[in-house]
Amino acid sequence: MIELEGVPELIDPVMVAAFEGWNDAGDAASTAVAHLDREWKGEVFAALDAEDYYDFQVNRPTVFLENGVRKITWPTTRLSVVRVGGEKPRDLVLVRGIEPSMRWRSFCNEILAFAHELGVEMVVILGALLGDTPHTRPVPVSGVTSDPDLARTMDLEETRYEGPTGIVGILQEACTHAGVPAVSLWAAVPHYVSQPPNPKATLALLNRLEDLIGLRIPLGELPEDARAWQVGVDQLAAEDSEVAEYVQTLEEARDTAELPEASGEAIAREFERYLQRREPGTGPGGPGVATEGGDSAFLRETGSGRTRPPKPEQPGPESVPGAESVPGAEPAGESGEPDAAEGSAERPADTDAAPDPDAAPDAVTETGAEPDTDTDGGSEK
């Protein structure tokens, strides 16, 4: 039994988790949880034993000096709690760490033990993948679950994927078997500009999380960072005619696919969010929340289309509209990730990921991230 000393009784708690590595293209998901922790001043109350789950030759500890004393930071997963006030207070349990190297079942069971002890009502796992999506359009975010009842009541996609998965899929499936409602939110990061950070994808994940859990999230400088990021990529793309042409092709495919999504319901949702952010204190999160998010169209996701330009490299899942399937992308089906699509190609979020030369010109910027690593857990389904 886990004893949590000093943690107060929580109000309608929701657990929000993200893991660096395979499931975190552009560091978008882990940055989103870090943003929540920073804005709401989270207090760490637990950390998993690093020796139980990590290969230190893969995820090495770091040494630093503090007041002249050498100390070591070990790679691990930490849990913190944030108290969110307002008219409808709701507390969050934040889980942020690195995808474990081994013992994935034990890892998930330990996370679930904390969730049970704290009375968590729902688990939301954030992920990001590389996809065929233009940087000039709203970031596609897909909400998926393996629970058919949850899919119906929360307007989510029920997953059908079968194939390789990462810790996001394993944790979601563990939640389902334990009877804990679980949802995965996936953002698609343009594969031709995949290096972190990607504040636009982080912002899109937070917007979707805000809608899902009914809390107004203070965005801080994220909207401005997202605008600056897009301007920077625009400038880089303009310097290469082939890249500019490729981006235009993606834009046309995306716009064509999204025409049916311009429904009255989608427009109404967008307008409601705009009004909430223009009128602090009127939304479910109460007063004192930033209002920057409602004044830029490209920062809001009103719908998601499916564009599937063929990239025949390896078979694999496709988890969000317009996104090619990649190892950084969590599969769906039994593991709770997005659906697979024909002709998609796997591309790890944390490996050198260059677009197929037959399908796209050279990348605008270096698309490589940290070398991918085989984990014992990677074979678990």
mmCIF file of N, CA and C in Angstrom, residues 5 10 22 61 81 120 133 135 147 155 157 169 175 195 197 199 209 223 238 268 284 291 295 326 347 356 368 379:
data_model
loop_
_atom_site.group_PDB
_atom_site.id
_atom_site.type_symbol
_atom_site.label_atom_id
_atom_site.label_comp_id
_atom_site.label_asym_id
_atom_site.label_seq_id
_atom_site.Cartn_x
_atom_site.Cartn_y
_atom_site.Cartn_z
ATOM 1 N N GLU A 5 1.896 10.876 2.455
ATOM 2 C CA GLU A 5 1.864 11.816 3.554
ATOM 3 C C GLU A 5 1.947 13.246 3.029
ATOM 4 N N LEU A 10 -8.111 15.486 -2.454
ATOM 5 C CA LEU A 10 -8.237 16.205 -3.717
ATOM 6 C C LEU A 10 -9.694 16.300 -4.152
ATOM 7 N N TRP A 22 9.717 8.196 -27.190
ATOM 8 C CA TRP A 22 9.043 7.653 -28.364
ATOM 9 C C TRP A 22 7.709 8.332 -28.657
ATOM 10 N N PRO A 61 22.203 9.512 -15.949
ATOM 11 C CA PRO A 61 22.047 10.544 -14.910
ATOM 12 C C PRO A 61 22.943 11.734 -15.213
ATOM 13 N N VAL A 81 1.087 17.449 -7.563
ATOM 14 C CA VAL A 81 -0.330 17.783 -7.459
ATOM 15 C C VAL A 81 -0.488 19.286 -7.563
ATOM 16 N N VAL A 120 -8.334 9.311 -8.170
ATOM 17 C CA VAL A 120 -8.357 9.886 -9.521
ATOM 18 C C VAL A 120 -9.581 9.375 -10.283
ATOM 19 N N THR A 133 1.438 16.972 -41.935
ATOM 20 C CA THR A 133 0.543 18.092 -41.649
ATOM 21 C C THR A 133 1.316 19.389 -41.834
ATOM 22 N N HIS A 135 2.639 23.164 -41.239
ATOM 23 C CA HIS A 135 2.828 23.984 -40.038
ATOM 24 C C HIS A 135 1.953 25.229 -40.045
ATOM 25 N N ASP A 147 -12.316 2.590 -24.466
ATOM 26 C CA ASP A 147 -13.580 2.375 -23.770
ATOM 27 C C ASP A 147 -14.721 2.882 -24.648
ATOM 28 N N ASP A 155 -17.395 12.143 -26.900
ATOM 29 C CA ASP A 155 -17.148 12.467 -28.307
ATOM 30 C C ASP A 155 -15.687 12.202 -28.677
ATOM 31 N N GLU A 157 -12.702 9.172 -30.186
ATOM 32 C CA GLU A 157 -12.560 8.127 -31.188
ATOM 33 C C GLU A 157 -12.235 6.813 -30.492
ATOM 34 N N GLY A 169 0.395 3.812 -24.786
ATOM 35 C CA GLY A 169 -0.600 2.784 -25.069
ATOM 36 C C GLY A 169 -0.707 1.757 -23.959
ATOM 37 N N CYS A 175 -5.053 1.168 -17.514
ATOM 38 C CA CYS A 175 -6.163 1.896 -16.896
ATOM 39 C C CYS A 175 -7.500 1.252 -17.238
ATOM 40 N N GLN A 195 12.174 19.061 -34.839
ATOM 41 C CA GLN A 195 13.003 19.249 -33.655
ATOM 42 C C GLN A 195 12.283 20.108 -32.621
ATOM 43 N N PRO A 197 11.797 22.916 -29.519
ATOM 44 C CA PRO A 197 10.418 22.776 -29.050
ATOM 45 C C PRO A 197 9.418 23.069 -30.154
ATOM 46 N N PRO A 199 6.011 24.897 -29.688
ATOM 47 C CA PRO A 199 4.984 25.502 -28.821
ATOM 48 C C PRO A 199 3.587 25.468 -29.428
ATOM 49 N N LEU A 209 -7.090 19.606 -23.961
ATOM 50 C CA LEU A 209 -7.212 19.172 -22.571
ATOM 51 C C LEU A 209 -8.177 20.064 -21.812
ATOM 52 N N PRO A 223 0.841 31.340 -26.515
ATOM 53 C CA PRO A 223 0.316 31.832 -27.789
ATOM 54 C C PRO A 223 1.334 32.663 -28.566
ATOM 55 N N ALA A 238 10.361 29.645 -46.918
ATOM 56 C CA ALA A 238 10.427 30.575 -48.056
ATOM 57 C C ALA A 238 11.801 30.568 -48.722
ATOM 58 N N ALA A 268 -19.494 26.978 -33.368
ATOM 59 C CA ALA A 268 -20.058 27.382 -32.077
ATOM 60 C C ALA A 268 -19.093 27.100 -30.946
ATOM 61 N N PRO A 284 -15.327 27.985 -16.556
ATOM 62 C CA PRO A 284 -15.307 27.007 -15.470
ATOM 63 C C PRO A 284 -14.086 27.123 -14.596
ATOM 64 N N THR A 291 -5.914 35.405 -21.095
ATOM 65 C CA THR A 291 -6.905 35.527 -22.155
ATOM 66 C C THR A 291 -6.286 35.602 -23.529
ATOM 67 N N ASP A 295 -7.288 35.132 -29.830
ATOM 68 C CA ASP A 295 -7.146 36.158 -30.841
ATOM 69 C C ASP A 295 -6.313 35.741 -32.033
ATOM 70 N N VAL A 326 4.042 6.760 -36.879
ATOM 71 C CA VAL A 326 5.440 6.747 -36.521
ATOM 72 C C VAL A 326 5.605 6.037 -35.207
ATOM 73 N N ARG A 347 7.626 6.575 -38.242
ATOM 74 C CA ARG A 347 8.766 7.458 -38.142
ATOM 75 C C ARG A 347 8.929 7.832 -36.684
ATOM 76 N N ASP A 356 10.246 10.912 -46.821
ATOM 77 C CA ASP A 356 10.579 10.089 -47.964
ATOM 78 C C ASP A 356 10.938 10.996 -49.147
ATOM 79 N N GLY A 368 16.331 15.466 -36.948
ATOM 80 C CA GLY A 368 16.774 14.471 -35.981
ATOM 81 C C GLY A 368 16.575 14.939 -34.572
ATOM 82 N N SER A 379 8.274 -4.303 -26.536
ATOM 83 C CA SER A 379 7.666 -5.463 -27.128
ATOM 84 C C SER A 379 6.378 -5.858 -26.437
#
